[in-house]
Tab-separated table of N, CA and C in Angstrom:
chain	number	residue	atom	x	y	z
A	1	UNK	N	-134.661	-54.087	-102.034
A	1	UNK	CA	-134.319	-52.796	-101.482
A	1	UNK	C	-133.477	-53.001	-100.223
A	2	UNK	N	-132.635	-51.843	-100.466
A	2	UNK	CA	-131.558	-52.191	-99.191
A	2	UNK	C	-132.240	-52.227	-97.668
A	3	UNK	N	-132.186	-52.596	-96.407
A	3	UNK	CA	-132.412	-52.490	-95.273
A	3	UNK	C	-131.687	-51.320	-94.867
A	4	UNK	N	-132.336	-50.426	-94.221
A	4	UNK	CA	-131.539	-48.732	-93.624
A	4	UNK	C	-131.730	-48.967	-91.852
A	5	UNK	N	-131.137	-48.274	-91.398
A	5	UNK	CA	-130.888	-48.258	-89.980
A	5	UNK	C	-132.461	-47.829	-88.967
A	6	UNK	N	-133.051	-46.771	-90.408
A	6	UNK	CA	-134.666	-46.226	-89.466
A	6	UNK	C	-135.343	-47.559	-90.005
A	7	UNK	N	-135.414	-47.844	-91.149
A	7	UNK	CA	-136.420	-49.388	-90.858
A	7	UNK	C	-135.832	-50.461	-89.515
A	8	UNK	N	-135.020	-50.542	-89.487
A	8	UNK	CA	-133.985	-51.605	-88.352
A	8	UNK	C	-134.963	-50.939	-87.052
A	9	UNK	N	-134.757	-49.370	-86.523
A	9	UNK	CA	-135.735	-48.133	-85.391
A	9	UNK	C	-137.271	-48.357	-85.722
A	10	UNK	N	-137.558	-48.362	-86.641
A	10	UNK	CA	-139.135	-48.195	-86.841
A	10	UNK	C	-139.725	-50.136	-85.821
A	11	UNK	N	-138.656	-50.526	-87.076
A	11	UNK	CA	-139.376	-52.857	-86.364
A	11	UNK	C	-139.125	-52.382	-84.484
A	12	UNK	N	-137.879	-51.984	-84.395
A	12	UNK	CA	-138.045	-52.205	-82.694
A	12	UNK	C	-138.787	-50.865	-81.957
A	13	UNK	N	-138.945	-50.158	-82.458
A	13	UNK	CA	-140.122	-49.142	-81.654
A	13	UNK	C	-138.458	-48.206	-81.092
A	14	UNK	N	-137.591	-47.972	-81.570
A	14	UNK	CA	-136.674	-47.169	-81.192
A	14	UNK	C	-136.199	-45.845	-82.275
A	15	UNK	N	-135.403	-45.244	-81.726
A	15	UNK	CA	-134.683	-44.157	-82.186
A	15	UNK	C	-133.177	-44.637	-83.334
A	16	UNK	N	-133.767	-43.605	-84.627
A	16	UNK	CA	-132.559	-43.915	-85.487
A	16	UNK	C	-131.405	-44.036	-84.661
A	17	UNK	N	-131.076	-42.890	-84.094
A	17	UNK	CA	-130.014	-42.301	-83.554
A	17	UNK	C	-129.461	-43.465	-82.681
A	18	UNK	N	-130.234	-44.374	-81.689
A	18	UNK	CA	-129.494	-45.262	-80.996
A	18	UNK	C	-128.959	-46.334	-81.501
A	19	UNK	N	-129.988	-46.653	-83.083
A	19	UNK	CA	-129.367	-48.465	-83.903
A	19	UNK	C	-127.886	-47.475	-84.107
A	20	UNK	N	-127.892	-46.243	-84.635
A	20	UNK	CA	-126.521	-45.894	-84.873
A	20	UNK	C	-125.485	-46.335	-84.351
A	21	UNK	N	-125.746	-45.798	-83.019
A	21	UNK	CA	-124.967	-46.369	-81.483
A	21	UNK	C	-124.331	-47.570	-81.465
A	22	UNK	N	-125.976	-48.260	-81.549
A	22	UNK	CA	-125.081	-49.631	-81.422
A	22	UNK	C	-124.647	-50.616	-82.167
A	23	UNK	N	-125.063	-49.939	-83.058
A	23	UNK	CA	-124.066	-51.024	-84.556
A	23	UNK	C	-122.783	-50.587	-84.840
A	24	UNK	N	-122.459	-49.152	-84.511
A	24	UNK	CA	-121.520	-48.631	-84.743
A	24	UNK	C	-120.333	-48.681	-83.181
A	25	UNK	N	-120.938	-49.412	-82.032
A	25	UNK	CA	-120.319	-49.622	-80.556
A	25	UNK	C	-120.135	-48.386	-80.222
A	26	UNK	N	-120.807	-47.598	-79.997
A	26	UNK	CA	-120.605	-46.057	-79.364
A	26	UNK	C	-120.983	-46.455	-78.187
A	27	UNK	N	-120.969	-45.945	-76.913
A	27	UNK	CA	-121.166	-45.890	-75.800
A	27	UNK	C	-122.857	-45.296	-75.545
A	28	UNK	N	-123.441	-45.546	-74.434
A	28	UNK	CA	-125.318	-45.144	-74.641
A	28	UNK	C	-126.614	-45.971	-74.439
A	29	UNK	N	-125.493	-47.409	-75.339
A	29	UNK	CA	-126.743	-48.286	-75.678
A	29	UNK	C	-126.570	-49.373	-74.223
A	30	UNK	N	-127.299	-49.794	-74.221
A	30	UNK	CA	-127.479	-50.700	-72.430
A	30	UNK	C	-127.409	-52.041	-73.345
A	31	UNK	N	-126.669	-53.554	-72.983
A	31	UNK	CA	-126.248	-54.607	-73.227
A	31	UNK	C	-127.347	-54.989	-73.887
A	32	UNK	N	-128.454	-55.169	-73.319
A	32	UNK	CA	-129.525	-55.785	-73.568
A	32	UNK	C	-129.920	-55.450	-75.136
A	33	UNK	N	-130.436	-53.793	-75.119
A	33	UNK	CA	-130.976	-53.525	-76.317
A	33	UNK	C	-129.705	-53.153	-77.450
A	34	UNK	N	-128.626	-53.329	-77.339
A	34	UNK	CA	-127.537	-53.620	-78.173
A	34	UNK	C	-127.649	-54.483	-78.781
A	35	UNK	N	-127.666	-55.857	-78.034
A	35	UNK	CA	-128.099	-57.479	-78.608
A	35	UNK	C	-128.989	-57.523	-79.467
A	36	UNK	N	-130.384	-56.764	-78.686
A	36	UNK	CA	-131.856	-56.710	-80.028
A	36	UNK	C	-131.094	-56.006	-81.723
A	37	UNK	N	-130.969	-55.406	-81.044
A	37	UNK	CA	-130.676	-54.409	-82.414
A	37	UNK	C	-129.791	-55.085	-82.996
A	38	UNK	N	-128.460	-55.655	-82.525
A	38	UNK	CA	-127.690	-56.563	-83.560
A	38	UNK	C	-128.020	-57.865	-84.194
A	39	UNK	N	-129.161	-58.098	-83.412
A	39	UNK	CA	-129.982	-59.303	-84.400
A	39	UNK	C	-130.601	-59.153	-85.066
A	40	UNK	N	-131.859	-58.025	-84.608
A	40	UNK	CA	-132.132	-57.260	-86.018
A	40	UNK	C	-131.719	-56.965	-87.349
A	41	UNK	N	-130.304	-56.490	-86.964
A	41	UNK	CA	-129.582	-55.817	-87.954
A	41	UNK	C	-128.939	-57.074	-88.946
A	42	UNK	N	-129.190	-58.330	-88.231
A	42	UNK	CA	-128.287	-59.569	-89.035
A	42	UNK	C	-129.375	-60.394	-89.403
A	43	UNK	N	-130.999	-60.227	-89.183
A	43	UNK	CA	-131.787	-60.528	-89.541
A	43	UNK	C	-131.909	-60.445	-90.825
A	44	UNK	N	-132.403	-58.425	-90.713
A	44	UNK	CA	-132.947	-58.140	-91.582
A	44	UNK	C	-132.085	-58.614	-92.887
A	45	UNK	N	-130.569	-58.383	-92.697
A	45	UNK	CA	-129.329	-58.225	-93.720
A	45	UNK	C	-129.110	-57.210	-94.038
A	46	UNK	N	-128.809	-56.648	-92.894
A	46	UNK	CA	-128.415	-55.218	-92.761
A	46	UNK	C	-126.700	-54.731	-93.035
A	47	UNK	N	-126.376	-54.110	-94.010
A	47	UNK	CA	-125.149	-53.663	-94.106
A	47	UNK	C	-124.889	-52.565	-94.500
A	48	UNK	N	-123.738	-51.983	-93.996
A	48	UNK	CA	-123.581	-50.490	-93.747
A	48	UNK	C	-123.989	-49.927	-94.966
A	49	UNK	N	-123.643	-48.515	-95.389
A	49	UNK	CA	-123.836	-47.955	-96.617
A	49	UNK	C	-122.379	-47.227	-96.632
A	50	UNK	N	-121.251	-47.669	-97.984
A	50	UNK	CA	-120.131	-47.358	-97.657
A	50	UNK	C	-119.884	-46.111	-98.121
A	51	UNK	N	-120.450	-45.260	-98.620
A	51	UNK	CA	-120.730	-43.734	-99.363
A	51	UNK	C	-120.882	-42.839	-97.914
A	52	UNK	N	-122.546	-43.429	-97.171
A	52	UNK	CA	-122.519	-42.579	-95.914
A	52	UNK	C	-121.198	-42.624	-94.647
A	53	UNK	N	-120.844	-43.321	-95.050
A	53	UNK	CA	-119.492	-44.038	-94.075
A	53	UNK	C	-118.324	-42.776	-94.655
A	54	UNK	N	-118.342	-42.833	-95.913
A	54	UNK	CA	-116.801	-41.844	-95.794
A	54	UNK	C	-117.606	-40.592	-95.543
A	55	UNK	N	-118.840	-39.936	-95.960
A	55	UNK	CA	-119.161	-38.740	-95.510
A	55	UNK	C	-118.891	-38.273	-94.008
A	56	UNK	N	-119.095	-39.699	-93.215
A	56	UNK	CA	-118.804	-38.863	-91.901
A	56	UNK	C	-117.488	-38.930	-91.496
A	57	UNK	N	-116.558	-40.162	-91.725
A	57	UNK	CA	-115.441	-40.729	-91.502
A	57	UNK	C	-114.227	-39.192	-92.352
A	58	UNK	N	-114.434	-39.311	-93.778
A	58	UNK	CA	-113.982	-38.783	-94.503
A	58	UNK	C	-112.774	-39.777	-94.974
A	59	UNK	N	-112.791	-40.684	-94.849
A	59	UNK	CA	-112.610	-42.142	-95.605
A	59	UNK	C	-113.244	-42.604	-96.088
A	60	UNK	N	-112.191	-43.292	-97.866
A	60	UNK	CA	-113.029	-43.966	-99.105
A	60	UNK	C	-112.633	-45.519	-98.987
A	61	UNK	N	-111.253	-45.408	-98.044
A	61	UNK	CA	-110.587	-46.980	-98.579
A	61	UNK	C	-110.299	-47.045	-99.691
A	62	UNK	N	-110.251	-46.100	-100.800
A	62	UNK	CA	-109.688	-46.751	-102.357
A	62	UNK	C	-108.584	-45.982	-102.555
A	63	UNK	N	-107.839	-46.507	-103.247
A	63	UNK	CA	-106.807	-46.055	-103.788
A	63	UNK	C	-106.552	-45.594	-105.300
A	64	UNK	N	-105.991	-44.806	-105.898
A	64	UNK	CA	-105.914	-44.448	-107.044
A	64	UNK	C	-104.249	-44.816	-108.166
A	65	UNK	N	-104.606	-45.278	-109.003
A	65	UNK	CA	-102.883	-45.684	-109.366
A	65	UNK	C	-103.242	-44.577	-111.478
A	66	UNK	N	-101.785	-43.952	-111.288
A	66	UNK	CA	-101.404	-43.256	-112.694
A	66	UNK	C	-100.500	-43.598	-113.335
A	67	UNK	N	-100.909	-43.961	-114.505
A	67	UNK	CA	-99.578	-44.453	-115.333
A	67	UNK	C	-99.346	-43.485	-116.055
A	68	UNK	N	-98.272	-43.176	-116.515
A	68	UNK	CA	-97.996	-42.317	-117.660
A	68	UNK	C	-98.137	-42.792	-119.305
């Protein structure tokens, strides 16, 4: 089963909302608990989910080709 960002919040006793932060380098997160969380996140084998990514982005990265 995949690793999600609230299991990554639940192991360190934190808020979904901040692993967001700092996996994603938003501004918020303090040096220190940035580091935790990115080891966490390379622990567990944590990788994004590329579906929730274009929902917010509104980018797929794919391209489409038509032949006649």
């Amino acid at each position: 089963m995949a690793v999600t960002q609230k299991d990554i919040a639940e192991k360190l006793g934190v808020s979904q909302r901040l692993v967001s932060y700092a996996l994603s380098g938003q501004n918020g997160v303090g040096d220190e608990m940035r580091r935790k969380i990115q080891e966490e996140a390379e622990a567990a084998g944590y990788r994004p989910h590329r579906g929730a990514q274009s929902l917010v982005t509104g980018r797929t990265y794919q391209i489409a080709l038509c032949f006649p």
